[in-house]
Amino acid sequence: MSLTPNRRTLLRLLLPAASAAATWPAQAAPATATPDVVRLGAAWRTAEGDRPVDHVGILQVDWSAGSIRITSDIRLDSRAHGLLPEAGGGFLAIATRPGRWLVRVDPQGQVVTRRRIDSESPLRTFGGHVLASPDGQWVYTSETDVQDGAGWISVRDAHSFERVAAWPSFGLDPHQMLLSADGRSLFVANGGIPRDSSGKKRDLDRMAPSLVRLDLQTGQRTGQWHLDDPRLSIRHLAWNRHADGTPLLGIALQAEHDDPGRRRDAPVLALWDERHGLRLATRAPGGAGYAGDISAGPGGGYIVSGQRTGEGLLWHPDAPDDWLTVARLTEPCALAAWPSPAGVLIGAARGIARWGTQAPVAMLPWPQAMNPDNHWVVLG
């Protein structure tokens, strides 16, 4: 794997942004130094003979020593997907369709809470993402009803994970959720893909993806937006900011067109803000129509992982009609802004890459044969 920055373009795009504090998300201040050691909550898969084995755990990456250590390794009975960091250095991990488990891992890498929802009624499956309320009292999980395929958001006690309320997602296949900048609303990415009880796609001609905003106190729908093309599934979300400091939501897209050429050339990034609503960031093709993950980037931009084309792609508002390839890797997917939107950690089939404006680019191989999942999180 290799990182392939066009240095002249990077200098033009990134160096002014690196000193402009107004373009950084509110939750991440510009870093004064890049740490050598980072802890990651991650999910991955290994093989025992012909049998796949799913894991979550903690990876310790030491750039100065050039090493990756697995400091916690927890086996699971199905695939993990989204992870959520918690204060103190632990994290939550949740199953993706058709999984029905949710676990809490403490800073030492031990499972301290585990819940299965097989006995809940009505029966639903998790959509692969979990989010905490601003006060930490609740967690929200995206779910699909196994009977009619309707999307739901469950409100769960943050300690026991017991469901205490449920809100319609006002769409199909709800996936990632993010809080609004003011903490009063919940944004939900409704993927819009009809699925059977095992989670497999069906009837793609009935796709209806949407971005929905729910009131965080009542679950009432306060906004819903659609793109013109219903075959662009809305999957993953990341906050950044315009140059004037107002919030900007980036939305990673996955194309589901029947025609291979149209699917390959489909756009992979949309934007939402209060003034303009939902729209495509660019119609320029990227990643063969499939963005695996999304992260805030420098200067109000976004980085998406082109898993199918082996690229880390940067979109920047100063060049909105172009994609800049910042990395070429084997099956890149998981992204994490680190230590700020000036840089990103990229998980790929053969190892981890670091790209950014505040530290030299670097790559490290996995300590063993392992296939990382779509997402990971930096732990405190």
Tab-separated table of C-alpha atoms in Angstrom:
chain	number	residue	atom	x	y	z
A	1	MET	CA	0.000	0.000	0.000
A	2	SER	CA	1.168	3.571	-0.583
A	3	LEU	CA	0.202	7.164	0.117
A	4	THR	CA	0.237	9.291	-2.990
A	5	PRO	CA	-0.257	12.997	-2.293
A	6	ASN	CA	0.048	15.527	-5.094
A	7	ARG	CA	2.142	17.916	-3.055
A	8	ARG	CA	1.465	21.074	-5.032
A	9	THR	CA	-2.279	20.500	-4.830
A	10	LEU	CA	-2.072	19.596	-1.156
A	11	LEU	CA	-0.156	22.765	-0.352
A	12	ARG	CA	-2.688	24.886	-2.214
A	13	LEU	CA	-5.665	23.244	-0.561
A	14	LEU	CA	-4.531	22.349	2.919
A	15	LEU	CA	-1.944	24.700	4.354
A	16	PRO	CA	-4.266	27.747	4.546
A	17	ALA	CA	-6.951	25.584	6.155
A	18	ALA	CA	-4.614	24.184	8.784
A	19	SER	CA	-4.326	27.604	10.404
A	20	ALA	CA	-7.990	28.581	10.093
A	21	ALA	CA	-9.624	27.581	13.367
A	22	ALA	CA	-13.079	28.500	12.083
A	23	THR	CA	-13.058	25.544	9.709
A	24	TRP	CA	-12.594	22.917	12.416
A	25	PRO	CA	-15.499	21.041	14.050
A	26	ALA	CA	-16.480	22.327	17.472
A	27	GLN	CA	-15.543	19.047	19.143
A	28	ALA	CA	-11.975	18.987	17.828
A	29	ALA	CA	-9.519	21.841	18.415
A	30	PRO	CA	-6.370	22.124	16.277
A	31	ALA	CA	-3.679	19.926	17.729
A	32	THR	CA	-0.310	21.370	18.735
A	33	ALA	CA	1.471	18.018	18.478
A	34	THR	CA	0.750	14.679	16.901
A	35	PRO	CA	0.945	11.865	19.482
A	36	ASP	CA	3.101	8.847	18.678
A	37	VAL	CA	0.768	6.343	20.347
A	38	VAL	CA	-2.941	5.967	19.642
A	39	ARG	CA	-5.481	3.450	20.963
A	40	LEU	CA	-8.208	2.309	18.605
A	41	GLY	CA	-11.447	0.476	19.260
A	42	ALA	CA	-11.824	-1.779	16.245
A	43	ALA	CA	-13.673	-4.731	14.751
A	44	TRP	CA	-12.086	-7.343	12.534
A	45	ARG	CA	-12.443	-10.853	11.190
A	46	THR	CA	-9.993	-13.773	11.146
A	47	ALA	CA	-10.247	-17.307	9.813
A	48	GLU	CA	-9.914	-20.671	11.485
A	49	GLY	CA	-9.750	-23.070	8.580
A	50	ASP	CA	-12.849	-22.325	6.508
A	51	ARG	CA	-14.680	-20.704	9.424
A	52	PRO	CA	-14.696	-16.911	9.833
A	53	VAL	CA	-14.301	-15.575	13.374
A	54	ASP	CA	-15.532	-12.087	14.326
A	55	HIS	CA	-13.706	-9.927	16.874
A	56	VAL	CA	-13.770	-6.547	18.565
A	57	GLY	CA	-11.014	-5.180	20.736
A	58	ILE	CA	-8.348	-2.550	21.266
A	59	LEU	CA	-5.370	-1.895	19.011
A	60	GLN	CA	-2.393	0.110	20.240
A	61	VAL	CA	-0.537	1.808	17.416
A	62	ASP	CA	2.933	3.162	18.172
A	63	TRP	CA	4.227	5.181	15.247
A	64	SER	CA	7.651	5.842	16.763
A	65	ALA	CA	8.217	2.137	17.443
A	66	GLY	CA	6.628	1.110	14.145
A	67	SER	CA	4.328	-1.425	15.781
A	68	ILE	CA	0.676	-2.412	16.229
A	69	ARG	CA	-0.329	-4.490	19.251
A	70	ILE	CA	-3.681	-6.149	19.911
A	71	THR	CA	-4.193	-5.389	23.600
A	72	SER	CA	-7.766	-6.707	23.765
A	73	ASP	CA	-9.341	-9.426	21.616
A	74	ILE	CA	-13.017	-10.353	22.169
A	75	ARG	CA	-14.658	-13.037	20.044
A	76	LEU	CA	-18.234	-12.541	18.907
A	77	ASP	CA	-20.866	-14.759	17.330
A	78	SER	CA	-21.554	-12.358	14.447
A	79	ARG	CA	-20.098	-9.341	12.719
A	80	ALA	CA	-19.646	-6.068	14.582
A	81	HIS	CA	-20.009	-2.816	12.660
A	82	GLY	CA	-20.292	0.617	14.301
A	83	LEU	CA	-18.372	1.514	17.470
A	84	LEU	CA	-18.819	4.389	19.903
A	85	PRO	CA	-16.007	5.689	22.148
A	86	GLU	CA	-16.836	6.359	25.790
A	87	ALA	CA	-15.227	8.581	28.400
A	88	GLY	CA	-12.258	6.942	30.065
A	89	GLY	CA	-11.105	4.879	27.108
A	90	GLY	CA	-13.776	2.193	26.638
A	91	PHE	CA	-16.267	1.802	23.828
A	92	LEU	CA	-19.579	0.292	22.702
A	93	ALA	CA	-19.829	-2.168	19.817
A	94	ILE	CA	-23.003	-3.189	18.016
A	95	ALA	CA	-23.972	-5.893	15.565
A	96	THR	CA	-25.060	-5.191	12.041
A	97	ARG	CA	-27.971	-6.819	10.225
A	98	PRO	CA	-29.231	-9.355	11.096
A	99	GLY	CA	-27.348	-9.259	14.435
A	100	ARG	CA	-29.058	-8.648	17.770
A	101	TRP	CA	-26.297	-7.901	20.324
A	102	LEU	CA	-24.783	-4.803	21.923
A	103	VAL	CA	-21.697	-4.817	24.188
A	104	ARG	CA	-19.748	-2.377	26.352
A	105	VAL	CA	-15.971	-2.805	26.562
A	106	ASP	CA	-14.112	-1.092	29.409
A	107	PRO	CA	-10.736	0.710	29.064
A	108	GLN	CA	-8.918	-2.522	29.939
A	109	GLY	CA	-10.610	-4.279	27.040
A	110	GLN	CA	-13.042	-6.418	29.039
A	111	VAL	CA	-16.761	-6.836	28.280
A	112	VAL	CA	-18.698	-5.308	31.173
A	113	THR	CA	-22.217	-5.175	29.653
A	114	ARG	CA	-23.753	-7.426	27.034
A	115	ARG	CA	-27.344	-7.491	25.824
A	116	ARG	CA	-29.143	-9.583	23.244
A	117	ILE	CA	-32.510	-8.418	21.922
A	118	ASP	CA	-33.856	-11.785	20.700
A	119	SER	CA	-36.641	-11.703	23.283
A	120	GLU	CA	-37.712	-8.097	22.748
A	121	SER	CA	-41.125	-7.516	21.239
A	122	PRO	CA	-41.627	-6.438	18.563
A	123	LEU	CA	-38.564	-8.260	17.237
A	124	ARG	CA	-36.024	-6.118	15.400
A	125	THR	CA	-32.448	-6.371	14.199
A	126	PHE	CA	-29.738	-3.807	14.730
A	127	GLY	CA	-28.723	-1.556	11.837
A	128	GLY	CA	-25.053	-1.413	12.822
A	129	HIS	CA	-24.718	1.906	14.678
A	130	VAL	CA	-25.161	3.240	18.215
A	131	LEU	CA	-25.053	6.778	19.592
A	132	ALA	CA	-25.148	8.286	23.101
A	133	SER	CA	-27.358	11.130	24.316
A	134	PRO	CA	-25.620	14.398	25.281
A	135	ASP	CA	-26.034	13.654	28.999
A	136	GLY	CA	-24.930	10.030	28.658
A	137	GLN	CA	-28.182	8.696	30.135
A	138	TRP	CA	-29.416	7.000	26.941
A	139	VAL	CA	-28.092	5.308	23.852
A	140	TYR	CA	-29.859	5.232	20.496
A	141	THR	CA	-29.763	2.221	18.184
A	142	SER	CA	-30.918	2.046	14.562
A	143	GLU	CA	-33.101	-1.010	13.913
A	144	THR	CA	-35.304	-2.765	11.365
A	145	ASP	CA	-38.551	-4.604	12.145
A	146	VAL	CA	-38.253	-8.191	10.915
A	147	GLN	CA	-41.965	-8.386	10.040
A	148	ASP	CA	-42.552	-5.350	7.848
A	149	GLY	CA	-39.043	-3.927	7.313
A	150	ALA	CA	-39.897	-0.559	8.894
A	151	GLY	CA	-37.056	1.474	10.350
A	152	TRP	CA	-36.936	2.349	14.041
A	153	ILE	CA	-34.715	4.169	16.511
A	154	SER	CA	-34.708	2.602	19.969
A	155	VAL	CA	-33.934	4.662	23.061
A	156	ARG	CA	-32.090	2.456	25.558
A	157	ASP	CA	-30.846	2.820	29.101
A	158	ALA	CA	-27.137	3.553	28.774
A	159	HIS	CA	-26.196	1.110	31.561
A	160	SER	CA	-28.430	-1.921	30.970
A	161	PHE	CA	-29.198	-1.317	27.250
A	162	GLU	CA	-32.854	-2.049	27.991
A	163	ARG	CA	-35.222	-0.437	25.504
A	164	VAL	CA	-37.349	2.290	27.123
A	165	ALA	CA	-38.830	3.924	24.008
A	166	ALA	CA	-38.871	3.591	20.226
A	167	TRP	CA	-39.344	6.150	17.467
A	168	PRO	CA	-40.061	5.587	13.777
A	169	SER	CA	-37.106	6.469	11.558
A	170	PHE	CA	-39.583	7.469	8.827
A	171	GLY	CA	-37.824	5.269	6.313
A	172	LEU	CA	-36.242	1.916	5.553
A	173	ASP	CA	-32.845	0.552	6.570
A	174	PRO	CA	-31.776	3.207	9.132
A	175	HIS	CA	-28.029	3.178	9.562
A	176	GLN	CA	-25.770	5.795	11.153
A	177	MET	CA	-27.036	8.564	13.478
A	178	LEU	CA	-25.435	11.802	14.676
A	179	LEU	CA	-26.520	14.499	17.112
A	180	SER	CA	-27.057	17.992	15.795
A	181	ALA	CA	-24.483	20.643	16.617
A	182	ASP	CA	-26.739	22.063	19.357
A	183	GLY	CA	-27.483	18.626	20.824
A	184	ARG	CA	-31.248	18.992	20.432
A	185	SER	CA	-31.843	16.792	17.396
A	186	LEU	CA	-30.920	13.398	16.050
A	187	PHE	CA	-29.970	13.031	12.382
A	188	VAL	CA	-30.676	9.582	10.921
A	189	ALA	CA	-29.337	8.174	7.657
A	190	ASN	CA	-32.134	6.037	6.233
A	191	GLY	CA	-30.365	3.821	3.713
A	192	GLY	CA	-33.705	3.223	2.004
A	193	ILE	CA	-32.948	-0.348	0.901
A	194	PRO	CA	-35.752	-2.914	1.333
A	195	ARG	CA	-34.372	-6.043	3.023
A	196	ASP	CA	-35.603	-9.491	3.955
A	197	SER	CA	-35.472	-10.896	7.491
A	198	SER	CA	-31.849	-11.996	7.010
A	199	GLY	CA	-30.769	-8.511	5.959
A	200	LYS	CA	-30.355	-9.240	2.255
A	201	LYS	CA	-31.277	-6.551	-0.267
A	202	ARG	CA	-34.456	-6.952	-2.324
A	203	ASP	CA	-36.773	-4.883	-4.532
A	204	LEU	CA	-34.212	-2.150	-5.196
A	205	ASP	CA	-36.713	-0.435	-7.488
A	206	ARG	CA	-38.548	0.533	-4.264
A	207	MET	CA	-35.553	2.248	-2.660
A	208	ALA	CA	-36.348	5.458	-0.766
A	209	PRO	CA	-33.274	6.792	1.058
A	210	SER	CA	-33.577	9.936	3.164
A	211	LEU	CA	-31.925	12.067	5.793
A	212	VAL	CA	-34.264	12.583	8.751
A	213	ARG	CA	-34.057	14.923	11.735
A	214	LEU	CA	-35.835	13.886	14.957
A	215	ASP	CA	-36.487	15.920	18.075
A	216	LEU	CA	-34.295	14.409	20.781
A	217	GLN	CA	-36.937	14.758	23.490
A	218	THR	CA	-40.008	13.437	21.683
A	219	GLY	CA	-38.790	11.602	18.587
A	220	GLN	CA	-40.989	13.870	16.458
A	221	ARG	CA	-39.831	14.335	12.876
A	222	THR	CA	-38.654	17.919	12.349
A	223	GLY	CA	-37.194	17.519	8.879
A	224	GLN	CA	-36.724	15.032	6.065
A	225	TRP	CA	-34.678	15.392	2.893
A	226	HIS	CA	-34.206	13.283	-0.250
A	227	LEU	CA	-31.749	13.302	-3.131
A	228	ASP	CA	-33.130	13.272	-6.669
A	229	ASP	CA	-31.688	9.806	-7.357
A	230	PRO	CA	-33.388	7.157	-5.163
A	231	ARG	CA	-30.675	4.599	-5.977
A	232	LEU	CA	-28.093	6.525	-3.919
A	233	SER	CA	-28.237	4.918	-0.477
A	234	ILE	CA	-27.519	7.332	2.403
A	235	ARG	CA	-25.239	5.455	4.810
A	236	HIS	CA	-22.633	7.287	6.908
A	237	LEU	CA	-22.357	10.757	8.421
A	238	ALA	CA	-19.662	13.135	9.684
A	239	TRP	CA	-19.779	16.723	10.932
A	240	ASN	CA	-17.450	19.483	9.821
A	241	ARG	CA	-17.811	23.256	9.487
A	242	HIS	CA	-18.007	25.869	6.765
A	243	ALA	CA	-15.362	28.575	6.732
A	244	ASP	CA	-17.805	30.850	8.594
A	245	GLY	CA	-18.106	28.305	11.419
A	246	THR	CA	-21.621	27.040	10.653
A	247	PRO	CA	-22.154	23.246	10.822
A	248	LEU	CA	-21.814	21.155	7.674
A	249	LEU	CA	-22.891	17.511	7.533
A	250	GLY	CA	-21.141	15.161	5.125
A	251	ILE	CA	-23.061	12.094	3.909
A	252	ALA	CA	-21.330	9.074	2.360
A	253	LEU	CA	-23.323	7.401	-0.410
A	254	GLN	CA	-23.420	3.893	-1.869
A	255	ALA	CA	-24.876	3.463	-5.343
A	256	GLU	CA	-27.353	0.620	-5.993
A	257	HIS	CA	-28.114	1.095	-9.704
A	258	ASP	CA	-28.865	-1.954	-11.831
A	259	ASP	CA	-26.614	-0.741	-14.650
A	260	PRO	CA	-22.925	-1.364	-13.753
A	261	GLY	CA	-21.703	1.715	-15.592
A	262	ARG	CA	-24.152	4.028	-13.901
A	263	ARG	CA	-23.319	2.480	-10.527
A	264	ARG	CA	-19.564	2.891	-11.137
A	265	ASP	CA	-19.895	6.560	-12.118
A	266	ALA	CA	-22.341	7.560	-9.369
A	267	PRO	CA	-21.495	10.343	-6.884
A	268	VAL	CA	-20.456	9.272	-3.380
A	269	LEU	CA	-20.723	12.446	-1.266
A	270	ALA	CA	-23.684	14.631	-0.311
A	271	LEU	CA	-23.843	17.623	2.026
A	272	TRP	CA	-26.490	19.053	4.335
A	273	ASP	CA	-26.679	22.358	6.128
A	274	GLU	CA	-29.490	24.446	7.541
A	275	ARG	CA	-29.414	26.956	4.719
A	276	HIS	CA	-29.220	24.710	1.647
A	277	GLY	CA	-30.706	21.422	2.831
A	278	LEU	CA	-29.502	18.182	1.218
A	279	ARG	CA	-27.594	18.224	-2.075
A	280	LEU	CA	-24.733	16.477	-3.838
A	281	ALA	CA	-21.262	17.819	-3.038
A	282	THR	CA	-20.090	16.932	-6.545
A	283	ARG	CA	-21.270	14.804	-9.416
A	284	ALA	CA	-17.698	13.757	-10.161
A	285	PRO	CA	-17.419	9.959	-9.870
A	286	GLY	CA	-15.304	8.503	-7.097
A	287	GLY	CA	-14.683	5.150	-5.502
A	288	ALA	CA	-16.688	3.312	-8.182
A	289	GLY	CA	-19.898	4.583	-6.582
A	290	TYR	CA	-19.171	3.196	-3.119
A	291	ALA	CA	-17.984	5.207	-0.096
A	292	GLY	CA	-17.209	2.803	2.737
A	293	ASP	CA	-16.687	5.402	5.468
A	294	ILE	CA	-16.426	9.163	5.892
A	295	SER	CA	-14.357	11.464	8.079
A	296	ALA	CA	-14.048	15.211	8.495
A	297	GLY	CA	-11.064	16.558	6.559
A	298	PRO	CA	-9.011	19.740	6.549
A	299	GLY	CA	-10.513	23.105	5.699
A	300	GLY	CA	-14.144	22.011	5.865
A	301	GLY	CA	-13.527	19.084	3.537
A	302	TYR	CA	-14.257	15.378	3.753
A	303	ILE	CA	-12.309	12.171	3.283
A	304	VAL	CA	-14.106	9.055	2.073
A	305	SER	CA	-12.758	5.548	1.641
A	306	GLY	CA	-13.028	4.138	-1.863
A	307	GLN	CA	-13.007	0.521	-0.767
A	308	ARG	CA	-13.613	-0.879	-4.250
A	309	THR	CA	-10.990	1.268	-5.979
A	310	GLY	CA	-8.333	1.148	-3.253
A	311	GLU	CA	-8.288	4.918	-2.636
A	312	GLY	CA	-8.547	7.420	0.153
A	313	LEU	CA	-10.315	10.382	-1.470
A	314	LEU	CA	-10.389	14.005	-0.326
A	315	TRP	CA	-13.136	16.465	-1.263
A	316	HIS	CA	-12.361	20.107	-0.460
A	317	PRO	CA	-14.699	23.119	-0.784
A	318	ASP	CA	-11.984	25.104	-2.604
A	319	ALA	CA	-12.085	22.544	-5.426
A	320	PRO	CA	-15.645	21.176	-5.185
A	321	ASP	CA	-15.683	19.462	-8.592
A	322	ASP	CA	-12.582	17.368	-7.984
A	323	TRP	CA	-11.502	14.366	-5.939
A	324	LEU	CA	-7.930	14.247	-4.674
A	325	THR	CA	-6.463	10.796	-4.108
A	326	VAL	CA	-4.460	10.992	-0.885
A	327	ALA	CA	-3.790	7.254	-0.471
A	328	ARG	CA	-3.752	4.070	-2.505
A	329	LEU	CA	-4.374	1.021	-0.341
A	330	THR	CA	-5.766	-2.488	-0.585
A	331	GLU	CA	-9.456	-2.314	0.374
A	332	PRO	CA	-9.383	0.812	2.568
A	333	CYS	CA	-12.468	1.438	4.646
A	334	ALA	CA	-12.327	2.439	8.346
A	335	LEU	CA	-11.542	6.139	8.865
A	336	ALA	CA	-10.904	8.192	11.994
A	337	ALA	CA	-10.008	11.880	12.115
A	338	TRP	CA	-6.720	12.039	14.032
A	339	PRO	CA	-5.661	14.031	15.903
A	340	SER	CA	-8.050	16.428	14.204
A	341	PRO	CA	-9.583	16.951	10.766
A	342	ALA	CA	-6.099	17.845	9.515
A	343	GLY	CA	-5.421	14.121	9.304
A	344	VAL	CA	-6.959	10.678	9.141
A	345	LEU	CA	-6.188	7.093	10.110
A	346	ILE	CA	-7.145	4.635	7.375
A	347	GLY	CA	-7.711	0.940	8.019
A	348	ALA	CA	-7.082	-1.359	5.073
A	349	ALA	CA	-6.638	-5.026	4.277
A	350	ARG	CA	-2.880	-5.053	4.895
A	351	GLY	CA	-2.484	-2.512	7.658
A	352	ILE	CA	-3.047	1.040	8.867
A	353	ALA	CA	-2.089	4.269	7.125
A	354	ARG	CA	-1.714	7.772	8.520
A	355	TRP	CA	-2.212	10.788	6.294
A	356	GLY	CA	-2.470	14.445	7.208
A	357	THR	CA	-1.040	17.926	7.361
A	358	GLN	CA	0.430	17.769	10.875
A	359	ALA	CA	2.572	14.618	10.725
A	360	PRO	CA	4.547	12.657	8.129
A	361	VAL	CA	2.582	10.044	6.228
A	362	ALA	CA	3.215	6.531	7.519
A	363	MET	CA	2.005	2.943	7.189
A	364	LEU	CA	2.218	-0.096	9.444
A	365	PRO	CA	1.300	-3.756	8.744
A	366	TRP	CA	-1.158	-5.722	10.868
A	367	PRO	CA	0.463	-7.889	13.546
A	368	GLN	CA	-1.350	-10.954	12.189
A	369	ALA	CA	-3.648	-11.961	9.351
A	370	MET	CA	-6.848	-9.990	9.960
A	371	ASN	CA	-9.580	-8.326	7.934
A	372	PRO	CA	-10.721	-5.026	9.533
A	373	ASP	CA	-14.372	-4.015	9.425
A	374	ASN	CA	-15.813	-0.771	8.101
A	375	HIS	CA	-15.322	1.451	11.150
A	376	TRP	CA	-13.088	2.165	14.126
A	377	VAL	CA	-12.770	4.870	16.783
A	378	VAL	CA	-9.924	6.633	18.580
A	379	LEU	CA	-10.037	5.956	22.336
A	380	GLY	CA	-9.029	8.366	25.090
